[in-house]
XYZ file of C-alpha atoms in Angstrom:
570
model
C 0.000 0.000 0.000
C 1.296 3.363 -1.041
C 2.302 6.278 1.202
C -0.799 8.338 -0.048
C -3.485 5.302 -0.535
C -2.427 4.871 3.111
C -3.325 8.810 3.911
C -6.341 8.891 1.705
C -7.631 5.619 3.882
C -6.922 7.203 7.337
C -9.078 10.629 5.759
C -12.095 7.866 4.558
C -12.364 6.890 7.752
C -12.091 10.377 9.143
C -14.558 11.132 6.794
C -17.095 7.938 7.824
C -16.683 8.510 11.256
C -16.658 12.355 12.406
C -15.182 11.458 16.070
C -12.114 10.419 14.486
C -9.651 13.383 12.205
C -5.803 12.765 11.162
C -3.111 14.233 11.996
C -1.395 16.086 8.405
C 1.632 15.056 7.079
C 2.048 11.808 9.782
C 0.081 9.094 8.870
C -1.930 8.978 12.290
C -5.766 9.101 13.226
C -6.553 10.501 16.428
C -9.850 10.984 18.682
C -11.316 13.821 17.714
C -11.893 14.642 21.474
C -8.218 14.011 22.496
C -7.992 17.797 24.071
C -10.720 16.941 26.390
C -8.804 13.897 27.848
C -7.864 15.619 30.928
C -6.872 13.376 33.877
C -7.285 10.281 31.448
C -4.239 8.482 30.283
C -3.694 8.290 26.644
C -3.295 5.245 24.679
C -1.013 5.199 21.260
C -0.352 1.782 19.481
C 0.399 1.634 15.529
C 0.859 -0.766 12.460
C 2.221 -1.457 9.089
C -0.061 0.055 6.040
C -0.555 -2.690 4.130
C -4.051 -4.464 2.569
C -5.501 -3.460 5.634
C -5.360 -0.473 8.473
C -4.582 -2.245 11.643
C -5.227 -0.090 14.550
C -6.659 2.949 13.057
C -10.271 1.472 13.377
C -9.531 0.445 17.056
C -9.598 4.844 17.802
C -12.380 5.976 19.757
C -13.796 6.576 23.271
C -13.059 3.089 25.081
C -10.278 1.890 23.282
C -6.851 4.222 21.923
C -6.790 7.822 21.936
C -4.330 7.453 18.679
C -2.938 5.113 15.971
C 0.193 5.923 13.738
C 1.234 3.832 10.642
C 3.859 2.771 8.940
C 4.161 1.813 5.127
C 6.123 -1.163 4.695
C 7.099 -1.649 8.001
C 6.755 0.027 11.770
C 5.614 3.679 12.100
C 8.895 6.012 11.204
C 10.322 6.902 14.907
C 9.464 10.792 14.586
C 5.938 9.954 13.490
C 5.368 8.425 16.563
C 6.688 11.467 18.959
C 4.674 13.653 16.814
C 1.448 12.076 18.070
C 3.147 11.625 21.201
C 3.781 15.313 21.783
C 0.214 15.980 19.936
C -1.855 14.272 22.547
C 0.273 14.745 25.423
C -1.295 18.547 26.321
C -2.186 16.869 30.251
C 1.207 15.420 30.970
C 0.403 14.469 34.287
C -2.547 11.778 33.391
C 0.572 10.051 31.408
C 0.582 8.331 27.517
C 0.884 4.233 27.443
C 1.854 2.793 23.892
C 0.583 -1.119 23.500
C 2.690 -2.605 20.565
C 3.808 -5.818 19.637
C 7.005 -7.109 19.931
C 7.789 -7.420 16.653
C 10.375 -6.720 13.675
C 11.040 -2.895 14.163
C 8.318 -2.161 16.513
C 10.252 -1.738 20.093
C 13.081 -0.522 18.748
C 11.193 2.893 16.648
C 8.816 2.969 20.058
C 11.498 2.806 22.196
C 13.116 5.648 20.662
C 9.938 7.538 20.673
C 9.400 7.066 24.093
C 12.757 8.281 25.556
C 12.628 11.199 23.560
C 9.307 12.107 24.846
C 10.888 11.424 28.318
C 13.942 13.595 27.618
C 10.841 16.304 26.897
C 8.699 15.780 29.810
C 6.399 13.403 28.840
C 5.138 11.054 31.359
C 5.232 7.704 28.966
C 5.412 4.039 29.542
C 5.338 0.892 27.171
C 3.629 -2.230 27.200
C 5.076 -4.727 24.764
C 2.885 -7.918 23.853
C 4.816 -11.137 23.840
C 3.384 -14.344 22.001
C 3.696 -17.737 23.786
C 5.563 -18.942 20.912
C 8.856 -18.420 18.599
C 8.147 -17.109 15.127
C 4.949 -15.841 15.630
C 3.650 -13.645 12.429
C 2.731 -10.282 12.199
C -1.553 -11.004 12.329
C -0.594 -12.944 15.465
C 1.137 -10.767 17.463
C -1.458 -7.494 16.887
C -4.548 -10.115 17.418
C -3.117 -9.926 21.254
C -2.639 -6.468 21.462
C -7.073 -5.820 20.642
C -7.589 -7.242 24.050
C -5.350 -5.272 25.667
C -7.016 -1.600 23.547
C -10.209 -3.312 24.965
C -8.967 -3.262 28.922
C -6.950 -0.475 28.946
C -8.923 1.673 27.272
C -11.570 0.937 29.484
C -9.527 1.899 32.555
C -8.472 4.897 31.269
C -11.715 5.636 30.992
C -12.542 5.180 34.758
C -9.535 7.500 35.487
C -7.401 4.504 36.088
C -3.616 6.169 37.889
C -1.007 5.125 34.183
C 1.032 2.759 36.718
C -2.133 0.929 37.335
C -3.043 0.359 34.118
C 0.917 -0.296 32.964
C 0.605 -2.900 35.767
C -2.302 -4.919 34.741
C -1.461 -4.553 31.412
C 2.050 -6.296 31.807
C 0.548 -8.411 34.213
C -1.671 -10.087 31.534
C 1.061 -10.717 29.117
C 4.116 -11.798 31.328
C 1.442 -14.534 33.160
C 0.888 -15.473 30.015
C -2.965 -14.748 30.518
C -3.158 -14.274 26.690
C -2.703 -17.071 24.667
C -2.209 -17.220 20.630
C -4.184 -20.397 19.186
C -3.661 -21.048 15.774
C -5.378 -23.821 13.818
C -5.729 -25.837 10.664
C -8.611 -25.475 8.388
C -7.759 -28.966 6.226
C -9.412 -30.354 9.735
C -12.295 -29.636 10.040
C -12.681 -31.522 13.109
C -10.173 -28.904 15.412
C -8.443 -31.284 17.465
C -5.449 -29.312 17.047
C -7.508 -26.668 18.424
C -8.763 -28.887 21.472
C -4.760 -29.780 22.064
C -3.619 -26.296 22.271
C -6.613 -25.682 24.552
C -5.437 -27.753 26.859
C -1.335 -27.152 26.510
C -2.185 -23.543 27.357
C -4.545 -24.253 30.768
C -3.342 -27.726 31.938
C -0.471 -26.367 33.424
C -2.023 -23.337 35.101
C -5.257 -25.659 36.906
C -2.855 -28.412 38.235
C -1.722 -27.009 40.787
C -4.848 -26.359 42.652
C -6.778 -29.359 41.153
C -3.903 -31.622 41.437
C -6.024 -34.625 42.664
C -8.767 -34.726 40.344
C -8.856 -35.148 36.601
C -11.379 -32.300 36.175
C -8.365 -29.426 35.322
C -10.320 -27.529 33.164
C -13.704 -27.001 35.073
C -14.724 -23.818 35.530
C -12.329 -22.010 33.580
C -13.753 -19.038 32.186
C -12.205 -17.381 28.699
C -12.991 -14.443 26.103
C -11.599 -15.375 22.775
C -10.753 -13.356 19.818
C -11.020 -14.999 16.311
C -9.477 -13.379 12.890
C -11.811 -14.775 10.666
C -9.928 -13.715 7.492
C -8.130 -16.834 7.004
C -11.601 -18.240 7.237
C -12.722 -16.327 4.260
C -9.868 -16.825 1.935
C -10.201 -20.151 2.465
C -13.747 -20.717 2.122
C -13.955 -18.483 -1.208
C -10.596 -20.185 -2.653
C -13.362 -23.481 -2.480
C -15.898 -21.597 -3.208
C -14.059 -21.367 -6.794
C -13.168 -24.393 -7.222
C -15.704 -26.794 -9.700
C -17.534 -29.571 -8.486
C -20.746 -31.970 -9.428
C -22.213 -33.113 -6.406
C -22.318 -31.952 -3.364
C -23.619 -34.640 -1.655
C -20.727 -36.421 -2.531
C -18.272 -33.880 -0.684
C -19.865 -32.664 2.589
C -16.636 -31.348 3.778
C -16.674 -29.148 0.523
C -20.051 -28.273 0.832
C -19.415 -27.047 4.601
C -16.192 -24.287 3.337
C -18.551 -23.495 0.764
C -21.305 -22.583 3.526
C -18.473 -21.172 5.038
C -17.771 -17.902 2.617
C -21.172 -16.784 4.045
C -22.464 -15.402 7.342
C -24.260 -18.400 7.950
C -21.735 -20.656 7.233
C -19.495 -18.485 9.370
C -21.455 -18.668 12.987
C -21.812 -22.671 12.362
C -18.025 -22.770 12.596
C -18.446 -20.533 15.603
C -20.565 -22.815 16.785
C -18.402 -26.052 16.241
C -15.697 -23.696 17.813
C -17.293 -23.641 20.978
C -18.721 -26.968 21.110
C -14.472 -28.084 21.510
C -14.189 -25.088 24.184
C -17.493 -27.367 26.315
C -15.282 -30.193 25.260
C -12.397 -28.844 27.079
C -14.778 -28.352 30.158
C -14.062 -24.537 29.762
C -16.377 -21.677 30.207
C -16.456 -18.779 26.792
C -18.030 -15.860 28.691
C -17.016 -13.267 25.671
C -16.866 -14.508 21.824
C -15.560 -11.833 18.857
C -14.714 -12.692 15.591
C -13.748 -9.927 12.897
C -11.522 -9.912 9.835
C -8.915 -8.211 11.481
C -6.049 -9.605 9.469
C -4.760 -10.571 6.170
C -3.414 -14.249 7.129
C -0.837 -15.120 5.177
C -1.521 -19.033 5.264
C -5.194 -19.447 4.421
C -5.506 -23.123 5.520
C -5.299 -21.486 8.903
C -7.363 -18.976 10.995
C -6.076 -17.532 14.647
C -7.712 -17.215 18.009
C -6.689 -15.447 20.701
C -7.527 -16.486 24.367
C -7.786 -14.496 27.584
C -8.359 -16.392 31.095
C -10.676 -14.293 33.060
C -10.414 -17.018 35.648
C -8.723 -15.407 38.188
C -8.996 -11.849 37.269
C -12.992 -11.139 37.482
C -12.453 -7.445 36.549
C -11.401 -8.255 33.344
C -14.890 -8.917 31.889
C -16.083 -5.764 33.620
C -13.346 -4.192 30.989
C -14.569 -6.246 28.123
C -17.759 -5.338 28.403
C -17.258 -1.014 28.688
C -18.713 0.473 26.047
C -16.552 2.052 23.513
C -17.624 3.455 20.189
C -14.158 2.888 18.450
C -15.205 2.359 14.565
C -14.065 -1.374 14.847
C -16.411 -2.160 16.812
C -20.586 -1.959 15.935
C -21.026 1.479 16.824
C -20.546 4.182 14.748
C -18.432 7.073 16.141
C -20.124 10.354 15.889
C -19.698 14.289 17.212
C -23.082 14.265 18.586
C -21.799 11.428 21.087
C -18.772 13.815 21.720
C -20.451 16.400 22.395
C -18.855 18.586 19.784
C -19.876 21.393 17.508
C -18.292 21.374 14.180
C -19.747 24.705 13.122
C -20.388 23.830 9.464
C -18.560 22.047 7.500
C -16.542 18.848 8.988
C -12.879 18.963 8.734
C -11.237 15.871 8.272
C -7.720 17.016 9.257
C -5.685 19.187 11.509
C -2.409 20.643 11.463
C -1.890 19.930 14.832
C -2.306 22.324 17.760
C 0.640 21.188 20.762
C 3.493 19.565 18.672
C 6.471 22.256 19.489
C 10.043 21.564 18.532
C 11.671 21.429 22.272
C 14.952 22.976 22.626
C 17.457 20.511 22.828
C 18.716 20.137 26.260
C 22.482 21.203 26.261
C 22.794 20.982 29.997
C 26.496 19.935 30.907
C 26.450 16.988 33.039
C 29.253 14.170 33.373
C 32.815 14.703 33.263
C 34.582 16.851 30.502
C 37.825 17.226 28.406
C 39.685 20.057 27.351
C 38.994 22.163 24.386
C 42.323 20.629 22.357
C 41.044 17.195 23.091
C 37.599 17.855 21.975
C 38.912 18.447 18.532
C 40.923 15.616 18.759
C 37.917 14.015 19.788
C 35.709 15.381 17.117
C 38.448 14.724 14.462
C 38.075 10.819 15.325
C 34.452 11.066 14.507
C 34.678 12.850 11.721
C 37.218 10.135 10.249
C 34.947 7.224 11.176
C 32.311 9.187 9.232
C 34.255 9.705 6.102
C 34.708 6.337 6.200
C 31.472 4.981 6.074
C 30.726 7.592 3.301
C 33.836 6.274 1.719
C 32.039 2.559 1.284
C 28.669 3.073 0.632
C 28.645 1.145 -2.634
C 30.294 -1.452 -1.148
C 27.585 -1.474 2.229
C 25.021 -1.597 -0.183
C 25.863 -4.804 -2.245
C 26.639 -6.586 0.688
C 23.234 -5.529 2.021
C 21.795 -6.714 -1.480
C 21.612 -10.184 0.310
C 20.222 -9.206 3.432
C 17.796 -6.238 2.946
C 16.674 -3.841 -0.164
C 20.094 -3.243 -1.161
C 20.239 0.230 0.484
C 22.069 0.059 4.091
C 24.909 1.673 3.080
C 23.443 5.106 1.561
C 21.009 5.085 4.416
C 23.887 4.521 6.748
C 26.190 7.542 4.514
C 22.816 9.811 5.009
C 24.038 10.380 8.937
C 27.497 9.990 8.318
C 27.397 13.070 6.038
C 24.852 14.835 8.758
C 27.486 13.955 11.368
C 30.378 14.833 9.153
C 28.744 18.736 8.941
C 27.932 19.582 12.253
C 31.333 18.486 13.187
C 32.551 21.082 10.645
C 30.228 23.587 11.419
C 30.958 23.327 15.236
C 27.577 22.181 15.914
C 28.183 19.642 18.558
C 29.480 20.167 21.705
C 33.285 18.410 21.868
C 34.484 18.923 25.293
C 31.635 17.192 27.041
C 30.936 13.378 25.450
C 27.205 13.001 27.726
C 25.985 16.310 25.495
C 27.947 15.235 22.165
C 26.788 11.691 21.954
C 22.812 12.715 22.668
C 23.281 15.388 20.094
C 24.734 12.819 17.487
C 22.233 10.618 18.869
C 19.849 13.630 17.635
C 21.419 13.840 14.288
C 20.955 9.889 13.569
C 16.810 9.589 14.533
C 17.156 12.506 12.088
C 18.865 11.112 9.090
C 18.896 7.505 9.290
C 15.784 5.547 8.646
C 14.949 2.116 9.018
C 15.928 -0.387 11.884
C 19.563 0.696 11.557
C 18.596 4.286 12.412
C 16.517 3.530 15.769
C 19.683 1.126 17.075
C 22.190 3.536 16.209
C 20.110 6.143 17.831
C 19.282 4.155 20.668
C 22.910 2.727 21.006
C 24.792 6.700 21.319
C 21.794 7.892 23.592
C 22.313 5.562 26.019
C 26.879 5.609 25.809
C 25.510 9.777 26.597
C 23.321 8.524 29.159
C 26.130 6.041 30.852
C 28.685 9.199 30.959
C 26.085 11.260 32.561
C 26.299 9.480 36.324
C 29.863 10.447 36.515
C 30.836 13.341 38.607
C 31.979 16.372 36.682
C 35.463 16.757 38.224
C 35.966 12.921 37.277
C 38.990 12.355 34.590
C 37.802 10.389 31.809
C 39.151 7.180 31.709
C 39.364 3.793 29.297
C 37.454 1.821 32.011
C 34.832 4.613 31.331
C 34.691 4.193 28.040
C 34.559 0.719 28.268
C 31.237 1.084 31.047
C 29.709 3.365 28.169
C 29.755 0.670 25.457
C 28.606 -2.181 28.173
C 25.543 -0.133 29.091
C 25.002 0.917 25.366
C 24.947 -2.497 24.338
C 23.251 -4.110 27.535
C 20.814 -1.621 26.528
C 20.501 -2.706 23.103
C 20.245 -6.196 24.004
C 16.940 -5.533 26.234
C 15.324 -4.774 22.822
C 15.599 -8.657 21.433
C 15.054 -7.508 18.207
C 14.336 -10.727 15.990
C 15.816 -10.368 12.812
C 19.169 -11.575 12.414
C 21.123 -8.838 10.681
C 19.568 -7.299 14.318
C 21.284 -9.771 16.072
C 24.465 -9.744 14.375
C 24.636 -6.251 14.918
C 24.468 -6.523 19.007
C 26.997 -9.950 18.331
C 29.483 -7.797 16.990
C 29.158 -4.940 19.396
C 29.472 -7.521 21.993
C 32.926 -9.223 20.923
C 34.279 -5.585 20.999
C 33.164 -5.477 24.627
C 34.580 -8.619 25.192
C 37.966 -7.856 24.055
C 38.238 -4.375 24.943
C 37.770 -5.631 28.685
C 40.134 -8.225 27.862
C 42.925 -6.032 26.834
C 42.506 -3.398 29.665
C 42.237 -6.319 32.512
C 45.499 -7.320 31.046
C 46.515 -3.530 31.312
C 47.420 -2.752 27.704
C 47.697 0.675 26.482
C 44.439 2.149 26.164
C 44.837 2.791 22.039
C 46.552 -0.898 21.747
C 43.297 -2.363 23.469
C 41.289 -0.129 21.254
C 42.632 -1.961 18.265
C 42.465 -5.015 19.612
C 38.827 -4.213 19.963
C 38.821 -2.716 16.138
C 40.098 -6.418 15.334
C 37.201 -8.486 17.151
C 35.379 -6.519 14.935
C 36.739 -7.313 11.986
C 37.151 -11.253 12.675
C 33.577 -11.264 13.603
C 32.898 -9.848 10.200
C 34.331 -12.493 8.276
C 33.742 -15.284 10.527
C 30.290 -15.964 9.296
C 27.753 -18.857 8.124
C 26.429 -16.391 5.205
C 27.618 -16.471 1.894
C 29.310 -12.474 2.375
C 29.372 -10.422 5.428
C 26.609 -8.891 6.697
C 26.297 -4.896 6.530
C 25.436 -4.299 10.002
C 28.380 -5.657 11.467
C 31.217 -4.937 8.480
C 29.928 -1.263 8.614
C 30.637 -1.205 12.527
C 34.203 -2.725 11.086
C 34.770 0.104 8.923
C 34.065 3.329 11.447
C 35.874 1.632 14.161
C 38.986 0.816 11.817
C 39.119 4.377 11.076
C 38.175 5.332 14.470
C 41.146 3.523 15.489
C 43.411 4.737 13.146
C 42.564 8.080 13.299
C 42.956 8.108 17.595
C 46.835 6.789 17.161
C 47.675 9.862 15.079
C 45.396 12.391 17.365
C 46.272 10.810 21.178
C 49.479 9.283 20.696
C 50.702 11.864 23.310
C 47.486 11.537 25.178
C 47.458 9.938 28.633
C 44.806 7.719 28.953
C 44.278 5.854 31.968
C-alpha cells in the first residue's frame, strides 16, 4: 500500500466517522476529542499500512486515543513522537503505547518514548509477547485488541497510568493471553482442542492436582481473525464440483464464505471449548487480518479465571469504529460549526529545545577536537564505502544500508565542521549525534544507532563532573550501550548480528585493559574483534550491520593513534 493510498484511507475513515480526524503530514488518526482527555491516560499503538489499516479502526472513546502507521514496516520513529507530543497537552494523566514485539516495533517505540521522556512526557510501554517463537505479524497485533479493549476501558474510569501499565504487563508476562492457531484442512479442530489444553493444563494443576477435572470452571474471552476463514472458504468456493452430496466437507467451506456458514463454525468452535470443560463468557470474531496461510485462521484467548475485573473491561462500552457502533460528534459532544474537517495541522506539537545541559565529566577544548576529528574520520569512512555497504546488504535487505547509513554519516560529518556539537563534554555530544541519527537515518539501523549513542551519553552522565575520563569509562559506556541494546531482542538476524558484533568488541576491549594494555593498543584489539567477527560468518558475504561497525571503528582507530598518541589515557 502506497504512502498516499495509506493517507487517503486514514481521511475515509475520518470522513465515515466524524469522532475520528488525522493528523497532516504523519500518517496517524486521532480521537477527535483528544484535548478533552484531561486526567485520562492516553493510549497510542500503531501498524504497518498494508491491505488493511490495523489499529486505526480500534480509535475511539473506550479503546486508543491514537494510531500511527507505517508503510512497509513500523511507524517512522518521529511519526510516533509527533502524536506523542500531539496528545500529550495533560502530561500528568501520562501516555501508554501497546505494541507488539515485533520486527522494528520496540526498537522505533522505544526511541519515541525516551525522547518524549527527555521532553517531559510522562510515557510508559507495554510490549505484547506471544507464547511462541516465530509468531507472524496477524498474530502478534490479534493480542494487542484485548489489551485496547482493557486499557482503554480503565483509562476511561480514570485509572492512575502505573495501574493500568501494571495490569497490562501483568496479563502478558502470566501469560494470561494465549495465541491459538489452527488448521482449516481439519475440520474436526483437534489441534484446536490440544492447544486448549497445553495452554490451561499447566495453570489448573496445581490447585486441582487430585482430580482429573483441570479444566472445570475455567472461564475465557476469545478473539477470532476470521480472514483466514474467508480466503479459504472463497478459494473453495471457486473451485468446480458436481455433487455436493458427494463432498460434505466441501459443501461445509462453501457454507463457510457466508455469514451463515461463518457462525456454524463458531458454533463447532465452541462446542471443543465445552469439550475442554471450559467456560467462553465473551466470543468476537472480525476480519482483522490478512493471514498469510489461508488453511489457517487464529484465536486469541484471555483467562478471566482469576482476574474477574477483566470482563467488567470487556464489556465497557466504547464506540471505536471497529467495533458496531458508529463514532459520531453528537456522542462527543462537539460542535463542528459547518462544514466537517477531516484534518488538523496539529495544535501542541512544538520543537523542544534541545537540552544542552552539561552533566558528566569533561575534556579540554584541544582534546575535543581531537575528539571530534576521530568522529569525523569514522564518518568519512562509512561515506567512503557506501557502494560497497550496499551490495553486501543486497543479500540481506533492499540493497540500500549503506546510503542510508552515509545519510548520517554526512549529517554527522557537517555539524562536526560547522561546530555544531558540543566536543568537550561526550554526555551532550553523543545525545546530540544521537539527535542527528533519529534525524537522518531511517529504518531499523537508524533507531539502534540512535538508541545505542543515547544511552553511551546517558552512561557518561552518572559520573561526577570533576571525574577524569578514563578507558574503564569508556569501556562502562559501550557495556551499558549495548546491555541496553540487548533488552530490545530484536528478531531479525542482521539485528542480532549487529548486538553480536558490538558484543565481541566489549569482550575484548575488557580483555585487553584487565590485562593492562595501552588504552589505544586495546582499542585496536577491539577494532580487530570486529573485523574477525565480520568475516567469521555462516552467510555467503558479510553482513552490513556488522562490516559497517568494522569500517568506522577501523578508522576510528586509526585516526585516535595519530590524534592521542601523546594523550594519557588511563
Amino acid at each position: 500500500m502506497s504512502e498516499l493510498l495509506i493517507d487517503n484511507s486514514l481521511l475515509g475513515i475520518a470522513a465515515v466517522h466524524n469522532g475520528l480526524i488525522t493528523l497532516q503530514d504523519c500518517q496517524a488518526v486521532l480521537r477527535r476529542d483528544y484535548t478533552n482527555m484531561i486526567g485520562k491516560v492516553k493510549l497510542i499503538s500503531g501498524g504497518r499500512g498494508g491491505c488493511e489499516l490495523p489499529c486505526a479502526e480500534f480509535v475511539g472513546p473506550g479503546m486508543l486515543t491514537a494510531a500511527v502507521l507505517g508503510h512497509k514496516t513500523a511507524p517512522p520513529k518521529n511519526n510516533i513522537l509527533r502524536v506523542i507530543e500531539e496528545i500529550g497537552l495533560d502530561e500528568s494523566s501520562g501516555i501508554l503505547l501497546i505494541i507488539p514485539n515485533y520486527a522494528a516495533y520496540p526498537i522505533n517505540f522505544t526511541w519515541a518514548k525516551l525522547r518524549a521522556i527527555e521532553k517531559g512526557y510522562n510515557v510508559k510501554m507495554v510490549l505484547v509477547t506471544m507464547n511462541f517463537e516465530l509468531a507472524t505479524e496477524e498474530q502478534c497485533f490479534l493480542a494487542t485488541q484485548f489489551l485496547y479493549k482493557i486499557a482503554g476501558a480503565m483509562s476511561e474510569e480514570g485509572k492512575h497510568i502505573d495501574e493500568i501499565y501494571s495490569f497490562c504487563n501483568h496479563l502478558v508476562n502470566s501469560k494470561k493471553l494465549q495465541i491459538l492457531k489452527t488448521d482449516l484442512t481439519e475440520y474436526t479442530f483437534e489441534p484446536f482442542v490440544s492447544s486448549l489444553i497445553s495452554v490451561f493444563q499447566d495453570k489448573c494443576k496445581e490447585s486441582l492436582r487430585n482430580t482429573n477435572k483441570y479444566f472445570i470452571n475455567q472461564e475465557i474471552a476469545i478473539l477470532i481473525n476470521n480472514y483466514g476463514i474467508r480466503k479459504h472458504f472463497n478459494i473453495y468456493k471457486l473451485q468446480s464440483f458436481t455433487d455436493i452430496n458427494q463432498n460434505f466437507e466441501l459443501f461445509l467451506h462453501l457454507l463457510g464464505s457466508t455469514h451463515l456458514g461463518i457462525y456454524t463454525f463458531i458454533l463447532d468452535v465452541l462446542k471443543q471449548i465445552e469439550m475442554c470443560g471450559l467456560q467462553a463468557k465473551r466470543i468476537y470474531i472480525k476480519p482483522l487480518l490478512k493471514i498469510s496461510d489461508t488453511k489457517c485462521f487464529d484465536i486469541c484467548v484471555l483467562n478471566l479465571s482469576l482476574m474477574p475485573v477483566l470482563i467488567k473491561y470487556l464489556d465497557f462500552p466504547t464506540s471505536a469504529p471497529a467495533w458496531p457502533r458508529i463514532l459520531t460528534s453528537d456522542i462527543l459532544g462537539i460542535t463542528d460549526h459547518g462544514k466537517i474537517t477531516l484534518c488538523t495541522p496539529g495544535k501542541y506539537c512544538k520543537d523542544s529545545p534541545k537540552n544542552t545541559n552539561l552533566q558528566g565529566p569533561s575534556m579540554c577544548h584541544e582534546t575535543g577536537k581531537k575528539f571530534m576529528s576521530i568522529i569525523l574520520t569514522a564518518c568519512e569512512a562509512v561515506i567512503a564505502c557506501t557502494n560497497q555497504l550496499n551490495k553486501l546488504d543486497q543479500e540481506y535487505g533492499k540493497g540500500d544500508y549503506g546510503t542510508n547509513l552515509t545519510n548520517g554519516a554526512q549529517a554527522l560529518k557537517e555539524a562536526i565542521q560547522e561546530n555544531k556539537i558540543l566536543s568537550i563534554n561526550p554526555c551532550v555530544a553523543f545525545m546530540q549525534i544521537s539527535h542527528i541519527i533519529e534525524r537522518t537515518i531511517d529504518d531499523i539501523q537508524g533507531g539502534l544507532y540512535s538508541l545505542f549513542f543515547h544511552n553511551i551519553a546517558k552512561a557518561f552522565s552518572t559520573y561526577e563532573t570533576n571525574k577524569q575520563i578514563t578507558a574503564n569509562m569508556w569501556l562502562d559506556a559501550l557495556a551499558t550501550a549495548n546491555e541496553a541494546i540487548k533488552e530490545l531482542d530484536v528478531p531479525s538476524i542482521s539485528d542480532h548480528i549487529f548486538v553480536a558484533v558490538l558484543t565481541a568488541i566489549q569482550l575484548s576491549l575488557t580483555k585487553a585493559l584487565n590485562e593492562n594494555v595501552d588504552p589505544i593498543a586495546a582499542f585496536g584489539a577491539a577494532v580487530k574483534a570486529a573485523e574477525y567477527f565480520t568475516v567469521d560468518t555462516k552467510f555467503k558475504s558479510p553482513c552490513p550491520d556488522a562490516h559497517a561497525v568494522g569500517i568506522w571503528m577501523r578508522a576510528a582507530c586509526e585516526a585516535a593513534k595519530l590524534k592521542l598518541i601523546n594523550y594519557n589515557v588511563k
